[in-house]
Amino acid sequence: MAKAKINLFIFLITFVVLTITSILWKHILWNTLFYIPGTPHDATSINIRIEMCNKSISMKSIIPIKSSSHFAVSAFIDHRINKAIRVISIIKRNSTQPLYCLYCNNDKVCKFTKAEIDIHSDHFGFPFGASDVLCRGDNTQYATHIALTANAADEVSDINNLDFLPIKNRVSKESFKYNFTICISNLFGDYNNVLQFVQTMEMYKLLGVQRVVIYNTSSGSDLNKLLQHYEREGILEIVPWPIDQFLNPSAGWDITIHPGDLHYYGQLVTLNECIYRQMYQSKYVLLNDIDEIIMPYKYANLPLLMEDLRQKHKSANVFLIENHIFPKTQFEDSGRFVLPEWKNIPGINIMEHIYREPDRKNIYNPTKMIVNPRNMMQTSVHSSLKHTGDVYRVPLDVCRIVHVRTPLQGSLTKEQLFVDTRVWEFQQELIPNINKALQLSGLLI
Ligand SMILES: *[C@@H]1O[C@H](CO)[C@@H](O)[C@H](O)[C@H]1NC(C)=O
Ligand SMILES: *[C@@H]1O[C@H](CO)[C@@H](O)[C@H](O)[C@H]1NC(C)=O
Ligand SMILES: *[C@@H]1O[C@H](CO)[C@@H](O)[C@H](O)[C@H]1NC(C)=O
Ligand SMILES: *[C@@H]1O[C@H](CO)[C@@H](O)[C@H](O)[C@H]1NC(C)=O
């Protein structure tokens, strides 16, 4: 009887010791230098210790992936998929090849794993497409930086020459710095539409927007002054987007009209990057162009609009807002907003363009979106590609886009257009705010 008890006791002690050892061993493995030479290419995960002190972590927003035609853009922990690392990337669609992730923590301990590549379904037929490169493996949540490569782990020389990206969104938050952020995909060419831009920015501020993110390939010189002003003010985040240094980007969405390597200066890449960048910064993200105002009509501002939409459509996380064209060729007659101080400011004065085109028969108005970024996986321009929750198409009397631009129905006369003076309702605050911004930018003396 006593002997049986002693045996049981010894068994239990052995069990506990073994368990503790195995837990410690696992910990030691993750923290110890070791590199397995000649590991087969399909190794799922091996550990490597590298000297990171001399490596700079790239602050560039586009980096070529070694030994491939592809590019890495930004890396994020995705808390929704077991804390895997998602690297927003640009993949040459007809040259896919295995890619590998080398992710490291601050203690210079790295893991090398094979990546999963997910090319987004929307690429408009261009050779390069917005993609996710997913790196799954142990301890991804502790990783601070990551490099992608097309070379397998046994090609050691490569490992010492990799460019690393910092890993963002390492902490998931439930309260946010901003309620409304706008992601404006791309600024390129000599875009110098200062007046429309300053009017749009000031309009958005009155509507409740706290943050605007712009991807800058290039801009006109006057607009650049305005951008610098808003950056100083703190509302604008400018992400350098030198896509033209790596690819021949298309200036449009139709490859037959605007040939190139990548759709519209990489708009699909930057919109996705922006959603992840803002995931734990902003409650809502608005995805629209630089010349579009997502305008509530039934409510005074965006907070009131979203409060109502959320209450009535609890399961919706993607809100589609219809685009409506206000032709820049039709001017209102009184000239009351032809202000002398704006005479020398380049660009369109949206307050003069109050005529809205009617819906076209059998044509669905394209939409832009207000989204909850934490429910988004992948987005396109006019709709979401992957998300959780429902999509709600917001009726045009509740909210629609004021888009002053070249007409789509250019043959229509004023009498055939709707008069829509919503922007005028903000004039009392809007005009002084616009002038203040122009002054602070040095564009108005
Ligand atoms: C790292 O840089 C230091 C000086 O900055 C140098 O002495 C050292 O050799 C470098 N190490 C490697 C591995 O390049
Ligand atoms: C991939 O597309 C490019 C044109 O973008 C073409 O020149 C090349 O031959 C294609 N490669 C393959 C493997 O199909
Ligand atoms: C966001 O909205 C909440 C109310 O819903 C408000 O208390 C908070 O101050 C707002 N945050 C900002 C940055 O305006
Ligand atoms: C936008 O990018 C261009 C080209 O790199 C640069 O010259 C300009 O200063 C940038 N503007 C801002 C406001 O960062």
Coordinates of N, CA and C in Angstrom, one line a residue, residues 170-327:
R170 N 0.5 46.7 -33.2 CA 0.9 45.6 -32.3 C 0.0 45.5 -31.1
V171 N -0.7 46.6 -30.8 CA -1.6 46.6 -29.7 C -3.0 46.9 -30.2
S172 N -4.0 46.1 -29.9 CA -5.4 46.4 -30.4 C -6.1 47.2 -29.3
K173 N -6.7 48.3 -29.8 CA -7.3 49.2 -28.9 C -8.8 49.2 -29.0
E174 N -9.5 49.7 -28.0 CA -11.0 49.8 -28.1 C -11.5 51.2 -28.0
S175 N -10.5 52.1 -27.8 CA -11.0 53.5 -27.9 C -10.0 54.2 -28.8
F176 N -10.4 55.2 -29.5 CA -9.7 55.7 -30.6 C -9.5 57.2 -30.5
K177 N -8.3 57.6 -31.1 CA -7.9 59.0 -31.1 C -8.9 59.9 -31.9
Y178 N -9.4 59.3 -33.0 CA -10.2 60.0 -33.9 C -11.6 59.3 -34.1
N179 N -12.6 60.1 -34.4 CA -13.9 59.4 -34.7 C -14.0 59.2 -36.2
F180 N -13.5 60.3 -37.0 CA -13.7 60.2 -38.4 C -12.3 60.5 -39.1
T181 N -11.9 59.6 -39.9 CA -10.6 59.8 -40.7 C -11.0 59.6 -42.2
I182 N -10.4 60.5 -43.0 CA -10.6 60.3 -44.5 C -9.3 59.8 -45.0
C183 N -9.4 58.7 -45.9 CA -8.3 58.2 -46.6 C -8.4 58.7 -48.0
I184 N -7.5 59.6 -48.4 CA -7.5 60.1 -49.8 C -6.4 59.4 -50.5
S185 N -6.7 58.6 -51.5 CA -5.7 57.6 -52.0 C -4.5 58.3 -52.6
N186 N -4.6 59.0 -53.7 CA -3.4 59.4 -54.4 C -3.4 60.8 -54.9
L187 N -2.3 61.5 -54.7 CA -2.1 62.8 -55.2 C -0.9 62.7 -56.2
F188 N -1.1 63.1 -57.4 CA -0.1 62.9 -58.4 C -0.1 64.0 -59.5
G189 N 0.8 63.9 -60.3 CA 0.9 65.0 -61.4 C 1.2 66.3 -60.8
D190 N 0.7 67.4 -61.4 CA 0.9 68.7 -60.9 C -0.4 69.2 -60.3
Y191 N -1.1 68.3 -59.7 CA -2.4 68.7 -59.1 C -2.3 69.9 -58.3
N192 N -3.0 71.0 -58.7 CA -2.8 72.2 -58.0 C -4.2 72.9 -57.8
N193 N -5.2 72.1 -57.6 CA -6.6 72.5 -57.4 C -6.8 73.0 -55.9
V194 N -6.1 74.1 -55.6 CA -6.0 74.6 -54.3 C -7.4 75.0 -53.7
L195 N -8.2 75.8 -54.4 CA -9.4 76.3 -53.9 C -10.4 75.1 -53.5
Q196 N -10.5 74.2 -54.4 CA -11.4 73.1 -54.1 C -10.9 72.3 -52.9
F197 N -9.6 72.1 -52.9 CA -9.0 71.3 -51.8 C -9.2 72.0 -50.4
V198 N -8.9 73.3 -50.4 CA -9.1 74.1 -49.1 C -10.6 74.1 -48.7
Q199 N -11.5 74.3 -49.7 CA -12.9 74.3 -49.4 C -13.3 72.9 -48.8
T200 N -12.8 71.9 -49.5 CA -13.2 70.5 -49.1 C -12.7 70.2 -47.7
M201 N -11.4 70.5 -47.4 CA -10.9 70.3 -46.1 C -11.6 71.0 -45.0
E202 N -11.9 72.3 -45.2 CA -12.6 73.1 -44.2 C -14.1 72.6 -44.0
M203 N -14.7 72.1 -45.1 CA -16.0 71.5 -45.1 C -16.0 70.3 -44.2
Y204 N -15.0 69.4 -44.4 CA -14.9 68.2 -43.6 C -14.7 68.5 -42.2
K205 N -13.9 69.5 -41.9 CA -13.7 69.9 -40.4 C -15.0 70.2 -39.8
L206 N -15.9 71.0 -40.5 CA -17.2 71.4 -40.0 C -18.1 70.1 -39.8
L207 N -17.8 69.1 -40.7 CA -18.7 67.9 -40.6 C -18.2 67.0 -39.5
G208 N -17.1 67.2 -38.9 CA -16.6 66.4 -37.8 C -15.4 65.5 -38.1
V209 N -14.7 65.7 -39.2 CA -13.5 64.9 -39.5 C -12.3 65.4 -38.7
Q210 N -11.6 64.5 -38.1 CA -10.4 64.9 -37.3 C -9.1 64.6 -37.9
R211 N -9.1 63.7 -39.0 CA -7.9 63.3 -39.6 C -8.0 63.0 -41.0
V212 N -7.1 63.4 -41.8 CA -7.1 63.1 -43.3 C -5.7 62.5 -43.6
V213 N -5.7 61.4 -44.3 CA -4.5 60.8 -44.7 C -4.4 60.9 -46.2
I214 N -3.2 61.4 -46.7 CA -3.1 61.5 -48.2 C -1.8 60.8 -48.6
Y215 N -1.8 60.1 -49.7 CA -0.6 59.5 -50.3 C -0.1 60.3 -51.4
N216 N 1.1 60.8 -51.2 CA 1.6 61.9 -52.1 C 2.7 61.3 -53.0
T217 N 2.4 61.3 -54.3 CA 3.4 61.0 -55.3 C 4.0 62.3 -55.8
S218 N 3.2 63.3 -56.1 CA 3.7 64.6 -56.4 C 2.5 65.6 -56.3
S219 N 2.8 66.9 -56.2 CA 1.7 67.8 -56.2 C 2.2 69.2 -56.8
G220 N 1.2 70.0 -57.1 CA 1.5 71.3 -57.6 C 2.1 72.2 -56.5
S221 N 2.8 73.3 -56.8 CA 3.6 74.0 -55.8 C 2.7 74.8 -54.8
D222 N 1.5 75.3 -55.3 CA 0.7 76.0 -54.4 C 0.0 75.0 -53.4
L223 N -0.5 73.9 -54.0 CA -1.2 72.9 -53.2 C -0.2 72.4 -52.1
N224 N 1.1 72.3 -52.5 CA 2.1 71.8 -51.5 C 2.2 72.7 -50.3
K225 N 2.0 74.0 -50.5 CA 2.0 74.9 -49.3 C 0.8 74.7 -48.4
L226 N -0.3 74.4 -49.1 CA -1.5 74.1 -48.3 C -1.4 72.8 -47.5
L227 N -0.8 71.8 -48.2 CA -0.6 70.5 -47.5 C 0.3 70.7 -46.3
Q228 N 1.4 71.5 -46.5 CA 2.3 71.7 -45.4 C 1.6 72.4 -44.2
H229 N 0.7 73.3 -44.6 CA -0.1 74.0 -43.5 C -0.9 73.0 -42.7
Y230 N -1.6 72.2 -43.4 CA -2.5 71.2 -42.7 C -1.7 70.2 -42.0
E231 N -0.5 69.9 -42.5 CA 0.3 68.9 -41.7 C 0.8 69.6 -40.4
R232 N 1.2 70.9 -40.5 CA 1.6 71.6 -39.3 C 0.4 71.7 -38.3
E233 N -0.7 71.9 -38.8 CA -1.9 72.1 -38.0 C -2.3 70.7 -37.3
G234 N -1.8 69.6 -37.9 CA -2.0 68.3 -37.3 C -3.1 67.5 -37.8
I235 N -4.0 68.0 -38.7 CA -5.1 67.3 -39.2 C -4.7 66.3 -40.3
L236 N -3.6 66.7 -41.0 CA -3.2 66.0 -42.2 C -2.0 65.1 -42.0
E237 N -2.1 63.8 -42.4 CA -1.0 62.9 -42.4 C -0.6 62.7 -43.8
I238 N 0.6 63.0 -44.2 CA 1.1 62.8 -45.6 C 2.0 61.6 -45.6
V239 N 1.6 60.6 -46.4 CA 2.4 59.4 -46.6 C 3.1 59.6 -47.9
P240 N 4.5 59.6 -47.9 CA 5.2 59.6 -49.2 C 4.8 58.4 -50.0
W241 N 4.5 58.6 -51.3 CA 4.1 57.5 -52.1 C 4.8 57.5 -53.5
P242 N 6.1 57.3 -53.5 CA 6.9 57.4 -54.7 C 6.8 56.2 -55.7
I243 N 5.5 55.8 -56.0 CA 5.3 54.6 -56.8 C 5.9 54.8 -58.2
D244 N 6.0 56.0 -58.7 CA 6.6 56.2 -60.0 C 8.1 55.9 -60.0
Q245 N 8.7 55.8 -58.9 CA 10.2 55.4 -58.9 C 10.4 53.9 -59.0
F246 N 9.3 53.2 -58.9 CA 9.4 51.7 -58.9 C 8.7 51.1 -60.1
L247 N 7.6 51.7 -60.5 CA 6.7 51.1 -61.5 C 6.3 52.3 -62.4
N248 N 5.6 51.9 -63.5 CA 5.0 52.9 -64.4 C 3.5 52.9 -64.1
P249 N 3.1 53.7 -63.1 CA 1.7 53.6 -62.7 C 0.7 54.2 -63.7
S250 N -0.4 53.6 -63.8 CA -1.5 54.1 -64.7 C -2.1 55.3 -64.1
A251 N -2.6 56.3 -64.9 CA -3.3 57.4 -64.4 C -4.8 57.2 -64.4
G252 N -5.2 56.0 -64.6 CA -6.7 55.7 -64.6 C -7.0 54.3 -64.2
W253 N -8.2 53.9 -64.5 CA -8.6 52.6 -64.1 C -8.8 51.7 -65.3
D254 N -8.8 52.3 -66.5 CA -9.0 51.5 -67.7 C -7.7 51.3 -68.4
I255 N -7.2 50.1 -68.4 CA -5.8 49.8 -69.0 C -5.7 50.1 -70.5
T256 N -6.9 50.1 -71.2 CA -6.8 50.4 -72.6 C -6.6 51.9 -72.9
I257 N -7.1 52.7 -71.9 CA -7.0 54.2 -72.1 C -5.7 54.7 -71.4
H258 N -5.5 54.2 -70.3 CA -4.3 54.6 -69.5 C -3.4 53.3 -69.2
P259 N -2.6 52.9 -70.2 CA -1.8 51.7 -69.9 C -0.8 52.0 -68.8
G260 N -0.3 50.9 -68.2 CA 0.7 51.0 -67.1 C 0.8 49.7 -66.4
D261 N 1.6 49.7 -65.3 CA 1.9 48.5 -64.5 C 0.8 48.3 -63.5
L262 N 0.3 49.4 -63.0 CA -0.6 49.3 -61.7 C -1.7 50.3 -61.8
H263 N -2.9 49.9 -61.4 CA -4.1 50.7 -61.5 C -3.9 52.0 -60.7
Y264 N -4.3 53.1 -61.4 CA -4.4 54.4 -60.8 C -3.5 54.8 -59.6
Y265 N -2.2 54.8 -60.0 CA -1.2 55.2 -59.0 C -1.2 54.3 -57.8
G266 N -1.7 53.1 -57.9 CA -1.7 52.2 -56.7 C -2.8 52.5 -55.7
Q267 N -3.9 53.1 -56.2 CA -5.1 53.4 -55.3 C -5.5 52.3 -54.4
L268 N -5.6 51.1 -55.0 CA -6.1 50.0 -54.2 C -5.1 49.6 -53.1
V269 N -3.9 49.8 -53.4 CA -2.8 49.5 -52.3 C -3.0 50.6 -51.2
T270 N -3.1 51.8 -51.6 CA -3.1 52.9 -50.6 C -4.4 52.8 -49.7
L271 N -5.5 52.5 -50.4 CA -6.7 52.5 -49.6 C -6.7 51.4 -48.6
N272 N -6.1 50.2 -49.0 CA -6.0 49.1 -48.0 C -5.0 49.5 -46.9
E273 N -3.9 50.1 -47.3 CA -2.9 50.5 -46.3 C -3.5 51.4 -45.3
C274 N -4.3 52.3 -45.8 CA -4.9 53.4 -44.9 C -5.8 52.7 -43.9
I275 N -6.6 51.8 -44.4 CA -7.6 51.1 -43.4 C -6.8 50.4 -42.3
Y276 N -5.7 49.7 -42.6 CA -4.9 49.1 -41.5 C -4.2 50.1 -40.7
R277 N -3.7 51.2 -41.3 CA -3.0 52.3 -40.6 C -4.0 52.9 -39.6
Q278 N -5.2 53.0 -39.9 CA -6.2 53.7 -39.1 C -7.0 52.8 -38.2
M279 N -6.8 51.5 -38.3 CA -7.6 50.5 -37.6 C -7.8 50.8 -36.2
Y280 N -6.7 51.1 -35.5 CA -6.9 51.4 -34.0 C -6.7 52.9 -33.7
Q281 N -6.8 53.7 -34.7 CA -6.7 55.2 -34.6 C -8.1 55.8 -34.7
S282 N -8.9 55.3 -35.5 CA -10.1 56.0 -35.9 C -11.4 55.0 -35.8
K283 N -12.5 55.6 -35.3 CA -13.7 54.8 -35.2 C -14.2 54.5 -36.6
Y284 N -14.3 55.5 -37.4 CA -14.7 55.3 -38.8 C -13.7 55.8 -39.8
V285 N -13.7 55.2 -40.9 CA -12.8 55.7 -42.0 C -13.7 55.9 -43.2
L286 N -13.5 57.1 -43.9 CA -14.1 57.4 -45.1 C -13.2 57.2 -46.2
L287 N -13.6 56.5 -47.3 CA -12.7 56.2 -48.4 C -13.2 57.0 -49.6
N288 N -12.7 58.1 -49.9 CA -13.1 58.9 -51.0 C -12.0 59.7 -51.7
D289 N -12.3 60.3 -52.8 CA -11.2 61.1 -53.5 C -11.1 62.5 -53.0
I290 N -10.1 63.1 -53.5 CA -9.7 64.5 -53.1 C -10.8 65.5 -53.4
D291 N -11.6 65.2 -54.5 CA -12.6 66.2 -54.9 C -14.0 65.8 -54.5
E292 N -14.1 64.9 -53.6 CA -15.4 64.4 -53.2 C -15.7 64.7 -51.7
I293 N -16.9 65.2 -51.5 CA -17.4 65.4 -50.1 C -18.5 64.5 -49.7
I294 N -18.3 63.6 -48.8 CA -19.3 62.8 -48.3 C -20.2 63.6 -47.4
M295 N -21.4 64.0 -47.9 CA -22.1 65.1 -47.2 C -23.5 64.6 -46.6
P296 N -23.6 64.7 -45.3 CA -24.9 64.3 -44.7 C -25.9 65.4 -45.1
Y297 N -27.1 64.9 -45.5 CA -28.2 65.9 -45.9 C -29.3 65.9 -44.8
K298 N -29.5 64.8 -44.1 CA -30.5 64.7 -43.1 C -30.0 65.2 -41.7
Y299 N -28.7 65.2 -41.6 CA -28.1 65.5 -40.3 C -27.1 66.6 -40.5
A300 N -26.8 67.3 -39.4 CA -25.9 68.4 -39.5 C -24.4 68.0 -39.7
N301 N -24.1 66.8 -39.3 CA -22.7 66.4 -39.4 C -22.6 64.9 -39.4
L302 N -21.3 64.4 -39.5 CA -21.1 63.0 -39.6 C -21.4 62.2 -38.3
P303 N -21.0 62.8 -37.1 CA -21.3 62.0 -35.9 C -22.8 61.7 -35.8
L304 N -23.7 62.7 -36.1 CA -25.1 62.5 -36.0 C -25.6 61.5 -37.0
L305 N -25.0 61.6 -38.2 CA -25.4 60.7 -39.3 C -25.1 59.2 -38.8
M306 N -23.8 59.0 -38.3 CA -23.4 57.7 -38.0 C -24.2 57.1 -36.8
E307 N -24.5 58.0 -35.9 CA -25.2 57.6 -34.7 C -26.6 57.0 -35.1
D308 N -27.2 57.7 -36.1 CA -28.5 57.2 -36.6 C -28.4 55.9 -37.4
L309 N -27.4 55.9 -38.3 CA -27.2 54.7 -39.1 C -26.9 53.5 -38.3
R310 N -26.0 53.7 -37.3 CA -25.6 52.6 -36.4 C -26.8 52.0 -35.7
Q311 N -27.7 52.9 -35.2 CA -28.8 52.5 -34.4 C -29.8 51.7 -35.3
K312 N -30.0 52.1 -36.5 CA -31.0 51.5 -37.4 C -30.4 50.3 -38.2
H313 N -29.1 50.2 -38.3 CA -28.5 49.1 -39.0 C -27.3 48.5 -38.2
K314 N -27.7 47.9 -37.2 CA -26.7 47.5 -36.2 C -25.7 46.5 -36.7
S315 N -26.0 45.7 -37.7 CA -25.1 44.7 -38.2 C -24.2 45.2 -39.3
A316 N -24.5 46.5 -39.7 CA -23.7 47.0 -40.9 C -22.4 47.6 -40.5
N317 N -21.3 47.3 -41.2 CA -20.0 47.9 -41.0 C -19.5 48.6 -42.2
V318 N -20.2 48.4 -43.3 CA -19.8 49.1 -44.6 C -21.0 49.9 -45.0
F319 N -20.8 51.2 -45.2 CA -21.9 52.1 -45.6 C -21.6 52.7 -46.9
L320 N -22.4 52.4 -47.9 CA -22.1 52.9 -49.3 C -22.8 54.2 -49.5
I321 N -22.1 55.2 -50.0 CA -22.6 56.5 -50.2 C -22.6 56.8 -51.7
E322 N -23.7 57.2 -52.3 CA -23.8 57.4 -53.7 C -23.1 58.7 -54.2
N323 N -22.4 58.6 -55.3 CA -21.7 59.7 -55.9 C -22.7 60.5 -56.8
H324 N -22.6 61.8 -56.6 CA -23.4 62.7 -57.5 C -22.6 63.8 -58.0
I325 N -22.8 64.0 -59.4 CA -21.9 64.9 -60.1 C -22.5 66.4 -60.1
F326 N -21.6 67.3 -59.7 CA -22.0 68.8 -59.9 C -21.0 69.3 -60.9
P327 N -21.5 69.5 -62.2 CA -20.6 69.9 -63.2 C -19.9 71.2 -63.0

